[in-house]
């Protein structure tokens, strides 16, 4: 008969247990120090020894702490990290005989358990039916900047805010996380104490600022519907994945980031505007070159689709000033646009429109100085009073300006300056007059040879591929800035007025989306080969489509497009290389090239004109390679503004052919007709036709005649050379090529072209 009497056991590791009497086969009690059970079997001969395996009963192993961020390095008694860097420490048993079940917890210096991350997240948000999370009342971003504990099987984490279920959802810690923390194994009573310290940035530093505009509602890095929370997550991602990527967070240099919302500009509408201040301690000259590029690349990278709602990124090493308004009863109200640091802006005085009020945007994010109204103030010197007040009328440049005095006036003038409507400065000649008769008047006239002031740079208008820039009168030694005419939103061009009153070359690099510019520059470095030609054409087509804003449709970007098309054409023109490509690869490259031409036709004509010959000739060489492919039969490609057709006809069957390009409901269509079916003239829906005579077959001995036709509904790629003003191409452009017949061949019969005139 099996029966075990009540029994008492004690263990220095697992504590004391009282076992009740039982006639069963075993008894079960809870472990004293961790979750799990102690089991003790009852036999006819009495109790067996307790089994503590679920209480951490296996021997061996050591409690250790790892730094996950820095290559899982061991953490000893002291751990120092750069201020506001991401923290992920993990503790657990390290050794060959780890326990079956083990529980670890982190405690602060007061013996309190560090706030549980999962519990904190659950209490911070409320989920909605559409999959969003709302921040609960009473919570602010400051609540997410502490340290938290997170438990998994056999390990415990001490982390800055990090949602383990949403890998991109993390926030940088605050500045008050230093202290003593203890990781404790509850089952074994093992513990490891560390002193956590932060290395605070101090002393000189390198610095740059960047601003961007975004629709925060569309940013999907996090599902939390709160702008402050989203900004904190964006800040952390940019910092961790672009600013300090690959850095050891426990040693110098120290880098920091601080982002905040700034006022919108008028053109920003309903979106949001953010400024970030990025620094490195101690100073490093390469920092302001490398890191801004890294940030641009990170945000633009196609893998980071969660940030696609960010645009108009503007970088500045001197900081920014927000859009601002000033009011003056004497000199008028002025709206000062967002500007970069170390820039002096000028605006007409409200009381004296030909004079300027100036205002300095200070460096390093300090903000605006007070407006300087000195030019707006009316002089009251004794000399001025004795001569009276002179009101200078609006006058054309280099014209005479006359001031009529009262018959009894007499005066003497010295050289002075006035601002003409062109805002250029010119000198008044020295003229004297004394004892003017009562019936006489004296005139002051402009010098016929204007003298440029050394105190200012005169106004100047420059027109280029980024727009029209009207540079205002600017004091020497100052930076003028203008909004980019074609965007991006908030971007500005800058120009230095040198000490000798001469303008420096303007900097319009911001007048294009830096992300798109970086993509063009990156792909331009590609060496086109047999292995990557299709991929390059595909990527180039996608980048050209992205350049939908006029500022991005500039000569630099077009030069990169032209360079890659020339490389592709050179590759296709090599007989040794073209046979290494399949017909499908040639088809795909041709279609991507047509997509590129289709997009470029929407670019400004004066920009396209700089590369139009290279682009069209490269396309024609690619087409020549296409129709000469061994397995080629026919290919038709139709885009919004270009229709292409290539086909192969046996020479013995060739009796002439007509290519027709038509438009119906704003869509292009093509057809090819044999000479027996073609009709004369041009039909109502036809944009253009071209007919090749049957006698073409006499110009070649090849078995097949390879043909290619292209219709361009816009003439952007075909600029008029040396044309009279206001002259445009009044029709579509159509072309035909026949493989194997050299240019300049005299045909026995005519080629007939019909073009519909487009009335503007």
PDB file of N, CA and C in Angstrom, residues 364-457:
ATOM      1  N   UNK A 364      23.223  79.987 -36.799  1.00  0.00           N
ATOM      2  CA  UNK A 364      23.093  78.934 -35.778  1.00  0.00           C
ATOM      3  C   UNK A 364      21.727  78.910 -35.100  1.00  0.00           C
ATOM      4  N   UNK A 365      20.698  79.285 -35.862  1.00  0.00           N
ATOM      5  CA  UNK A 365      19.352  79.176 -35.339  1.00  0.00           C
ATOM      6  C   UNK A 365      18.987  80.192 -34.279  1.00  0.00           C
ATOM      7  N   UNK A 366      19.762  81.275 -34.175  1.00  0.00           N
ATOM      8  CA  UNK A 366      19.481  82.298 -33.153  1.00  0.00           C
ATOM      9  C   UNK A 366      18.195  83.038 -33.468  1.00  0.00           C
ATOM     10  N   UNK A 367      17.899  83.223 -34.774  1.00  0.00           N
ATOM     11  CA  UNK A 367      16.673  83.908 -35.164  1.00  0.00           C
ATOM     12  C   UNK A 367      16.949  85.262 -35.797  1.00  0.00           C
ATOM     13  N   UNK A 368      15.881  86.046 -35.948  1.00  0.00           N
ATOM     14  CA  UNK A 368      15.973  87.339 -36.624  1.00  0.00           C
ATOM     15  C   UNK A 368      16.523  88.432 -35.705  1.00  0.00           C
ATOM     16  N   UNK A 369      17.313  89.314 -36.296  1.00  0.00           N
ATOM     17  CA  UNK A 369      17.587  90.587 -35.622  1.00  0.00           C
ATOM     18  C   UNK A 369      16.393  91.512 -35.833  1.00  0.00           C
ATOM     19  N   UNK A 370      16.359  92.618 -35.102  1.00  0.00           N
ATOM     20  CA  UNK A 370      15.323  93.609 -35.331  1.00  0.00           C
ATOM     21  C   UNK A 370      15.523  94.269 -36.691  1.00  0.00           C
ATOM     22  N   UNK A 371      14.452  94.666 -37.367  1.00  0.00           N
ATOM     23  CA  UNK A 371      14.597  95.326 -38.671  1.00  0.00           C
ATOM     24  C   UNK A 371      15.415  96.610 -38.556  1.00  0.00           C
ATOM     25  N   UNK A 372      16.168  96.919 -39.596  1.00  0.00           N
ATOM     26  CA  UNK A 372      16.937  98.155 -39.677  1.00  0.00           C
ATOM     27  C   UNK A 372      16.177  99.125 -40.584  1.00  0.00           C
ATOM     28  N   UNK A 373      15.571 100.144 -39.968  1.00  0.00           N
ATOM     29  CA  UNK A 373      14.758 101.102 -40.707  1.00  0.00           C
ATOM     30  C   UNK A 373      15.532 102.374 -41.063  1.00  0.00           C
ATOM     31  N   UNK A 374      16.871 102.341 -40.952  1.00  0.00           N
ATOM     32  CA  UNK A 374      17.642 103.572 -41.114  1.00  0.00           C
ATOM     33  C   UNK A 374      17.431 104.212 -42.478  1.00  0.00           C
ATOM     34  N   UNK A 375      17.281 103.401 -43.536  1.00  0.00           N
ATOM     35  CA  UNK A 375      17.055 103.976 -44.862  1.00  0.00           C
ATOM     36  C   UNK A 375      15.656 104.552 -45.008  1.00  0.00           C
ATOM     37  N   UNK A 376      14.747 104.111 -44.139  1.00  0.00           N
ATOM     38  CA  UNK A 376      13.368 104.593 -44.223  1.00  0.00           C
ATOM     39  C   UNK A 376      13.187 105.948 -43.536  1.00  0.00           C
ATOM     40  N   UNK A 377      14.130 106.286 -42.674  1.00  0.00           N
ATOM     41  CA  UNK A 377      13.992 107.516 -41.895  1.00  0.00           C
ATOM     42  C   UNK A 377      14.340 108.726 -42.750  1.00  0.00           C
ATOM     43  N   UNK A 378      13.531 109.794 -42.643  1.00  0.00           N
ATOM     44  CA  UNK A 378      13.766 111.032 -43.376  1.00  0.00           C
ATOM     45  C   UNK A 378      14.837 111.839 -42.667  1.00  0.00           C
ATOM     46  N   UNK A 379      15.889 112.277 -43.419  1.00  0.00           N
ATOM     47  CA  UNK A 379      16.984 113.026 -42.807  1.00  0.00           C
ATOM     48  C   UNK A 379      16.510 114.378 -42.326  1.00  0.00           C
ATOM     49  N   UNK A 380      17.003 114.815 -41.176  1.00  0.00           N
ATOM     50  CA  UNK A 380      16.637 116.126 -40.612  1.00  0.00           C
ATOM     51  C   UNK A 380      17.887 116.937 -40.302  1.00  0.00           C
ATOM     52  N   UNK A 381      19.024 116.643 -40.997  1.00  0.00           N
ATOM     53  CA  UNK A 381      20.248 117.389 -40.739  1.00  0.00           C
ATOM     54  C   UNK A 381      20.094 118.848 -41.156  1.00  0.00           C
ATOM     55  N   UNK A 382      20.940 119.731 -40.590  1.00  0.00           N
ATOM     56  CA  UNK A 382      20.851 121.157 -40.875  1.00  0.00           C
ATOM     57  C   UNK A 382      21.031 121.418 -42.360  1.00  0.00           C
ATOM     58  N   UNK A 383      21.989 120.740 -42.988  1.00  0.00           N
ATOM     59  CA  UNK A 383      22.236 120.907 -44.413  1.00  0.00           C
ATOM     60  C   UNK A 383      20.983 120.601 -45.221  1.00  0.00           C
ATOM     61  N   UNK A 384      20.295 119.481 -44.834  1.00  0.00           N
ATOM     62  CA  UNK A 384      19.082 119.074 -45.545  1.00  0.00           C
ATOM     63  C   UNK A 384      18.000 120.114 -45.348  1.00  0.00           C
ATOM     64  N   UNK A 385      17.887 120.617 -44.112  1.00  0.00           N
ATOM     65  CA  UNK A 385      16.840 121.590 -43.811  1.00  0.00           C
ATOM     66  C   UNK A 385      17.052 122.868 -44.607  1.00  0.00           C
ATOM     67  N   UNK A 386      18.311 123.285 -44.736  1.00  0.00           N
ATOM     68  CA  UNK A 386      18.599 124.506 -45.467  1.00  0.00           C
ATOM     69  C   UNK A 386      18.265 124.365 -46.935  1.00  0.00           C
ATOM     70  N   UNK A 387      18.352 123.140 -47.464  1.00  0.00           N
ATOM     71  CA  UNK A 387      18.117 122.961 -48.900  1.00  0.00           C
ATOM     72  C   UNK A 387      16.673 122.604 -49.200  1.00  0.00           C
ATOM     73  N   UNK A 388      15.909 122.141 -48.214  1.00  0.00           N
ATOM     74  CA  UNK A 388      14.536 121.752 -48.454  1.00  0.00           C
ATOM     75  C   UNK A 388      14.424 120.270 -48.718  1.00  0.00           C
ATOM     76  N   UNK A 389      13.237 119.810 -49.017  1.00  0.00           N
ATOM     77  CA  UNK A 389      12.970 118.406 -49.287  1.00  0.00           C
ATOM     78  C   UNK A 389      12.835 118.185 -50.782  1.00  0.00           C
ATOM     79  N   UNK A 390      13.558 117.171 -51.303  1.00  0.00           N
ATOM     80  CA  UNK A 390      13.543 116.872 -52.734  1.00  0.00           C
ATOM     81  C   UNK A 390      12.791 115.568 -52.960  1.00  0.00           C
ATOM     82  N   UNK A 391      11.791 115.589 -53.763  1.00  0.00           N
ATOM     83  CA  UNK A 391      11.028 114.388 -54.092  1.00  0.00           C
ATOM     84  C   UNK A 391      11.422 113.919 -55.488  1.00  0.00           C
ATOM     85  N   UNK A 392      12.168 112.825 -55.528  1.00  0.00           N
ATOM     86  CA  UNK A 392      12.663 112.315 -56.812  1.00  0.00           C
ATOM     87  C   UNK A 392      11.593 111.455 -57.476  1.00  0.00           C
ATOM     88  N   UNK A 393      11.216 111.768 -58.693  1.00  0.00           N
ATOM     89  CA  UNK A 393      10.168 110.996 -59.376  1.00  0.00           C
ATOM     90  C   UNK A 393      10.718 109.686 -59.923  1.00  0.00           C
ATOM     91  N   UNK A 394       9.822 108.749 -60.263  1.00  0.00           N
ATOM     92  CA  UNK A 394      10.220 107.532 -60.962  1.00  0.00           C
ATOM     93  C   UNK A 394      10.799 107.909 -62.317  1.00  0.00           C
ATOM     94  N   UNK A 395      12.023 107.428 -62.616  1.00  0.00           N
ATOM     95  CA  UNK A 395      12.748 107.887 -63.807  1.00  0.00           C
ATOM     96  C   UNK A 395      13.459 106.719 -64.458  1.00  0.00           C
ATOM     97  N   UNK A 396      13.421 106.596 -65.799  1.00  0.00           N
ATOM     98  CA  UNK A 396      14.164 105.521 -66.475  1.00  0.00           C
ATOM     99  C   UNK A 396      15.660 105.638 -66.224  1.00  0.00           C
ATOM    100  N   UNK A 397      16.343 104.482 -66.318  1.00  0.00           N
ATOM    101  CA  UNK A 397      17.790 104.444 -66.113  1.00  0.00           C
ATOM    102  C   UNK A 397      18.480 105.353 -67.127  1.00  0.00           C
ATOM    103  N   UNK A 398      19.504 106.138 -66.651  1.00  0.00           N
ATOM    104  CA  UNK A 398      20.342 107.021 -67.437  1.00  0.00           C
ATOM    105  C   UNK A 398      19.551 108.178 -68.050  1.00  0.00           C
ATOM    106  N   UNK A 399      18.357 108.477 -67.504  1.00  0.00           N
ATOM    107  CA  UNK A 399      17.599 109.637 -67.964  1.00  0.00           C
ATOM    108  C   UNK A 399      17.880 110.818 -67.052  1.00  0.00           C
ATOM    109  N   UNK A 400      17.563 112.035 -67.539  1.00  0.00           N
ATOM    110  CA  UNK A 400      17.758 113.236 -66.733  1.00  0.00           C
ATOM    111  C   UNK A 400      16.704 113.319 -65.650  1.00  0.00           C
ATOM    112  N   UNK A 401      17.136 113.751 -64.462  1.00  0.00           N
ATOM    113  CA  UNK A 401      16.217 114.007 -63.360  1.00  0.00           C
ATOM    114  C   UNK A 401      16.324 115.494 -63.027  1.00  0.00           C
ATOM    115  N   UNK A 402      15.243 116.204 -63.035  1.00  0.00           N
ATOM    116  CA  UNK A 402      15.260 117.646 -62.780  1.00  0.00           C
ATOM    117  C   UNK A 402      14.438 117.965 -61.554  1.00  0.00           C
ATOM    118  N   UNK A 403      14.996 118.827 -60.701  1.00  0.00           N
ATOM    119  CA  UNK A 403      14.282 119.289 -59.519  1.00  0.00           C
ATOM    120  C   UNK A 403      14.112 120.797 -59.642  1.00  0.00           C
ATOM    121  N   UNK A 404      12.887 121.316 -59.601  1.00  0.00           N
ATOM    122  CA  UNK A 404      12.625 122.754 -59.709  1.00  0.00           C
ATOM    123  C   UNK A 404      12.492 123.351 -58.315  1.00  0.00           C
ATOM    124  N   UNK A 405      13.230 124.432 -58.114  1.00  0.00           N
ATOM    125  CA  UNK A 405      13.232 125.108 -56.825  1.00  0.00           C
ATOM    126  C   UNK A 405      12.342 126.337 -56.872  1.00  0.00           C
ATOM    127  N   UNK A 406      12.015 126.837 -55.705  1.00  0.00           N
ATOM    128  CA  UNK A 406      11.260 128.099 -55.651  1.00  0.00           C
ATOM    129  C   UNK A 406      12.154 129.222 -56.164  1.00  0.00           C
ATOM    130  N   UNK A 407      11.624 130.286 -56.765  1.00  0.00           N
ATOM    131  CA  UNK A 407      12.443 131.333 -57.396  1.00  0.00           C
ATOM    132  C   UNK A 407      13.451 131.973 -56.458  1.00  0.00           C
ATOM    133  N   UNK A 408      13.262 131.947 -55.168  1.00  0.00           N
ATOM    134  CA  UNK A 408      14.173 132.641 -54.263  1.00  0.00           C
ATOM    135  C   UNK A 408      15.209 131.736 -53.629  1.00  0.00           C
ATOM    136  N   UNK A 409      15.217 130.444 -54.023  1.00  0.00           N
ATOM    137  CA  UNK A 409      16.118 129.499 -53.367  1.00  0.00           C
ATOM    138  C   UNK A 409      17.529 129.618 -53.900  1.00  0.00           C
ATOM    139  N   UNK A 410      18.507 129.349 -53.053  1.00  0.00           N
ATOM    140  CA  UNK A 410      19.892 129.193 -53.469  1.00  0.00           C
ATOM    141  C   UNK A 410      20.475 128.046 -52.665  1.00  0.00           C
ATOM    142  N   UNK A 411      21.432 127.270 -53.250  1.00  0.00           N
ATOM    143  CA  UNK A 411      21.934 126.108 -52.542  1.00  0.00           C
ATOM    144  C   UNK A 411      23.240 125.665 -53.166  1.00  0.00           C
ATOM    145  N   UNK A 412      23.879 124.769 -52.510  1.00  0.00           N
ATOM    146  CA  UNK A 412      25.080 124.110 -53.062  1.00  0.00           C
ATOM    147  C   UNK A 412      24.942 122.614 -52.788  1.00  0.00           C
ATOM    148  N   UNK A 413      25.181 121.750 -53.769  1.00  0.00           N
ATOM    149  CA  UNK A 413      25.051 120.300 -53.579  1.00  0.00           C
ATOM    150  C   UNK A 413      26.391 119.623 -53.727  1.00  0.00           C
ATOM    151  N   UNK A 414      26.546 118.573 -52.999  1.00  0.00           N
ATOM    152  CA  UNK A 414      27.686 117.672 -53.190  1.00  0.00           C
ATOM    153  C   UNK A 414      27.151 116.372 -53.750  1.00  0.00           C
ATOM    154  N   UNK A 415      28.040 115.474 -54.186  1.00  0.00           N
ATOM    155  CA  UNK A 415      27.598 114.191 -54.763  1.00  0.00           C
ATOM    156  C   UNK A 415      26.798 113.395 -53.751  1.00  0.00           C
ATOM    157  N   UNK A 416      25.675 112.873 -54.167  1.00  0.00           N
ATOM    158  CA  UNK A 416      24.842 112.036 -53.311  1.00  0.00           C
ATOM    159  C   UNK A 416      24.270 110.912 -54.163  1.00  0.00           C
ATOM    160  N   UNK A 417      23.494 110.039 -53.566  1.00  0.00           N
ATOM    161  CA  UNK A 417      22.989 108.877 -54.279  1.00  0.00           C
ATOM    162  C   UNK A 417      21.478 108.824 -54.224  1.00  0.00           C
ATOM    163  N   UNK A 418      20.893 108.392 -55.341  1.00  0.00           N
ATOM    164  CA  UNK A 418      19.457 108.125 -55.387  1.00  0.00           C
ATOM    165  C   UNK A 418      19.265 106.736 -55.965  1.00  0.00           C
ATOM    166  N   UNK A 419      18.126 106.149 -55.680  1.00  0.00           N
ATOM    167  CA  UNK A 419      17.812 104.822 -56.221  1.00  0.00           C
ATOM    168  C   UNK A 419      16.830 104.995 -57.364  1.00  0.00           C
ATOM    169  N   UNK A 420      17.219 104.579 -58.555  1.00  0.00           N
ATOM    170  CA  UNK A 420      16.334 104.625 -59.709  1.00  0.00           C
ATOM    171  C   UNK A 420      15.408 103.415 -59.682  1.00  0.00           C
ATOM    172  N   UNK A 421      14.366 103.426 -60.517  1.00  0.00           N
ATOM    173  CA  UNK A 421      13.435 102.287 -60.507  1.00  0.00           C
ATOM    174  C   UNK A 421      14.106 100.943 -60.715  1.00  0.00           C
ATOM    175  N   UNK A 422      15.257 100.926 -61.411  1.00  0.00           N
ATOM    176  CA  UNK A 422      15.961  99.658 -61.605  1.00  0.00           C
ATOM    177  C   UNK A 422      16.690  99.245 -60.347  1.00  0.00           C
ATOM    178  N   UNK A 423      16.634 100.118 -59.321  1.00  0.00           N
ATOM    179  CA  UNK A 423      17.310  99.966 -58.028  1.00  0.00           C
ATOM    180  C   UNK A 423      18.816  99.988 -58.167  1.00  0.00           C
ATOM    181  N   UNK A 424      19.357 100.473 -59.311  1.00  0.00           N
ATOM    182  CA  UNK A 424      20.790 100.714 -59.398  1.00  0.00           C
ATOM    183  C   UNK A 424      21.080 102.077 -58.807  1.00  0.00           C
ATOM    184  N   UNK A 425      22.290 102.243 -58.282  1.00  0.00           N
ATOM    185  CA  UNK A 425      22.668 103.499 -57.654  1.00  0.00           C
ATOM    186  C   UNK A 425      23.472 104.327 -58.640  1.00  0.00           C
ATOM    187  N   UNK A 426      23.145 105.628 -58.726  1.00  0.00           N
ATOM    188  CA  UNK A 426      23.885 106.520 -59.585  1.00  0.00           C
ATOM    189  C   UNK A 426      24.183 107.812 -58.831  1.00  0.00           C
ATOM    190  N   UNK A 427      25.202 108.537 -59.296  1.00  0.00           N
ATOM    191  CA  UNK A 427      25.667 109.722 -58.568  1.00  0.00           C
ATOM    192  C   UNK A 427      25.126 111.006 -59.182  1.00  0.00           C
ATOM    193  N   UNK A 428      24.799 111.942 -58.324  1.00  0.00           N
ATOM    194  CA  UNK A 428      24.365 113.271 -58.784  1.00  0.00           C
ATOM    195  C   UNK A 428      25.597 114.143 -58.960  1.00  0.00           C
ATOM    196  N   UNK A 429      25.691 114.851 -60.082  1.00  0.00           N
ATOM    197  CA  UNK A 429      26.841 115.718 -60.317  1.00  0.00           C
ATOM    198  C   UNK A 429      26.843 116.880 -59.340  1.00  0.00           C
ATOM    199  N   UNK A 430      28.027 117.342 -59.037  1.00  0.00           N
ATOM    200  CA  UNK A 430      28.158 118.523 -58.187  1.00  0.00           C
ATOM    201  C   UNK A 430      27.785 119.763 -58.992  1.00  0.00           C
ATOM    202  N   UNK A 431      26.823 120.489 -58.523  1.00  0.00           N
ATOM    203  CA  UNK A 431      26.358 121.695 -59.217  1.00  0.00           C
ATOM    204  C   UNK A 431      26.248 122.799 -58.190  1.00  0.00           C
ATOM    205  N   UNK A 432      26.708 123.983 -58.516  1.00  0.00           N
ATOM    206  CA  UNK A 432      26.579 125.106 -57.580  1.00  0.00           C
ATOM    207  C   UNK A 432      25.739 126.204 -58.193  1.00  0.00           C
ATOM    208  N   UNK A 433      25.071 126.930 -57.347  1.00  0.00           N
ATOM    209  CA  UNK A 433      24.269 128.053 -57.803  1.00  0.00           C
ATOM    210  C   UNK A 433      24.156 129.025 -56.650  1.00  0.00           C
ATOM    211  N   UNK A 434      24.327 130.262 -56.924  1.00  0.00           N
ATOM    212  CA  UNK A 434      24.230 131.272 -55.880  1.00  0.00           C
ATOM    213  C   UNK A 434      23.512 132.488 -56.429  1.00  0.00           C
ATOM    214  N   UNK A 435      22.774 133.132 -55.591  1.00  0.00           N
ATOM    215  CA  UNK A 435      22.045 134.352 -55.972  1.00  0.00           C
ATOM    216  C   UNK A 435      21.241 134.135 -57.243  1.00  0.00           C
ATOM    217  N   UNK A 436      20.466 133.104 -57.260  1.00  0.00           N
ATOM    218  CA  UNK A 436      19.658 132.808 -58.438  1.00  0.00           C
ATOM    219  C   UNK A 436      18.614 133.903 -58.614  1.00  0.00           C
ATOM    220  N   UNK A 437      18.539 134.488 -59.802  1.00  0.00           N
ATOM    221  CA  UNK A 437      17.542 135.546 -60.026  1.00  0.00           C
ATOM    222  C   UNK A 437      16.135 135.018 -59.783  1.00  0.00           C
ATOM    223  N   UNK A 438      15.261 135.973 -59.448  1.00  0.00           N
ATOM    224  CA  UNK A 438      13.901 135.574 -59.106  1.00  0.00           C
ATOM    225  C   UNK A 438      13.185 134.907 -60.251  1.00  0.00           C
ATOM    226  N   UNK A 439      13.664 135.143 -61.451  1.00  0.00           N
ATOM    227  CA  UNK A 439      12.993 134.532 -62.604  1.00  0.00           C
ATOM    228  C   UNK A 439      13.697 133.281 -63.101  1.00  0.00           C
ATOM    229  N   UNK A 440      14.738 132.811 -62.368  1.00  0.00           N
ATOM    230  CA  UNK A 440      15.513 131.661 -62.836  1.00  0.00           C
ATOM    231  C   UNK A 440      15.263 130.434 -61.970  1.00  0.00           C
ATOM    232  N   UNK A 441      15.536 129.249 -62.561  1.00  0.00           N
ATOM    233  CA  UNK A 441      15.470 127.987 -61.858  1.00  0.00           C
ATOM    234  C   UNK A 441      16.751 127.215 -62.145  1.00  0.00           C
ATOM    235  N   UNK A 442      17.174 126.438 -61.199  1.00  0.00           N
ATOM    236  CA  UNK A 442      18.397 125.656 -61.361  1.00  0.00           C
ATOM    237  C   UNK A 442      18.043 124.169 -61.399  1.00  0.00           C
ATOM    238  N   UNK A 443      18.717 123.432 -62.285  1.00  0.00           N
ATOM    239  CA  UNK A 443      18.449 121.998 -62.434  1.00  0.00           C
ATOM    240  C   UNK A 443      19.608 121.175 -61.912  1.00  0.00           C
ATOM    241  N   UNK A 444      19.313 120.068 -61.283  1.00  0.00           N
ATOM    242  CA  UNK A 444      20.305 119.045 -60.930  1.00  0.00           C
ATOM    243  C   UNK A 444      20.108 117.898 -61.904  1.00  0.00           C
ATOM    244  N   UNK A 445      21.173 117.464 -62.565  1.00  0.00           N
ATOM    245  CA  UNK A 445      21.000 116.406 -63.572  1.00  0.00           C
ATOM    246  C   UNK A 445      21.855 115.199 -63.220  1.00  0.00           C
ATOM    247  N   UNK A 446      21.482 114.027 -63.785  1.00  0.00           N
ATOM    248  CA  UNK A 446      22.208 112.787 -63.539  1.00  0.00           C
ATOM    249  C   UNK A 446      23.464 112.755 -64.372  1.00  0.00           C
ATOM    250  N   UNK A 447      24.520 112.175 -63.789  1.00  0.00           N
ATOM    251  CA  UNK A 447      25.751 111.983 -64.535  1.00  0.00           C
ATOM    252  C   UNK A 447      25.510 110.966 -65.636  1.00  0.00           C
ATOM    253  N   UNK A 448      25.975 111.227 -66.867  1.00  0.00           N
ATOM    254  CA  UNK A 448      25.754 110.275 -67.966  1.00  0.00           C
ATOM    255  C   UNK A 448      26.537 108.976 -67.790  1.00  0.00           C
ATOM    256  N   UNK A 449      27.543 108.964 -66.929  1.00  0.00           N
ATOM    257  CA  UNK A 449      28.337 107.758 -66.666  1.00  0.00           C
ATOM    258  C   UNK A 449      28.103 107.323 -65.227  1.00  0.00           C
ATOM    259  N   UNK A 450      27.138 106.434 -64.985  1.00  0.00           N
ATOM    260  CA  UNK A 450      26.779 106.058 -63.620  1.00  0.00           C
ATOM    261  C   UNK A 450      27.970 105.507 -62.849  1.00  0.00           C
ATOM    262  N   UNK A 451      28.001 105.809 -61.561  1.00  0.00           N
ATOM    263  CA  UNK A 451      29.025 105.300 -60.658  1.00  0.00           C
ATOM    264  C   UNK A 451      28.402 104.262 -59.741  1.00  0.00           C
ATOM    265  N   UNK A 452      28.959 103.049 -59.730  1.00  0.00           N
ATOM    266  CA  UNK A 452      28.418 101.981 -58.891  1.00  0.00           C
ATOM    267  C   UNK A 452      28.895 102.165 -57.464  1.00  0.00           C
ATOM    268  N   UNK A 453      27.965 102.090 -56.535  1.00  0.00           N
ATOM    269  CA  UNK A 453      28.323 102.218 -55.125  1.00  0.00           C
ATOM    270  C   UNK A 453      29.129 101.013 -54.676  1.00  0.00           C
ATOM    271  N   UNK A 454      30.122 101.244 -53.830  1.00  0.00           N
ATOM    272  CA  UNK A 454      30.908 100.160 -53.253  1.00  0.00           C
ATOM    273  C   UNK A 454      30.254  99.603 -51.995  1.00  0.00           C
ATOM    274  N   UNK A 455      29.097 100.165 -51.616  1.00  0.00           N
ATOM    275  CA  UNK A 455      28.435  99.742 -50.380  1.00  0.00           C
ATOM    276  C   UNK A 455      27.358  98.692 -50.620  1.00  0.00           C
ATOM    277  N   UNK A 456      26.999  98.501 -51.864  1.00  0.00           N
ATOM    278  CA  UNK A 456      25.909  97.566 -52.168  1.00  0.00           C
ATOM    279  C   UNK A 456      26.202  96.822 -53.457  1.00  0.00           C
ATOM    280  N   UNK A 457      25.477  95.742 -53.699  1.00  0.00           N
ATOM    281  CA  UNK A 457      25.422  95.091 -55.008  1.00  0.00           C
ATOM    282  C   UNK A 457      24.102  95.491 -55.650  1.00  0.00           C
TER     283      UNK A 457
END
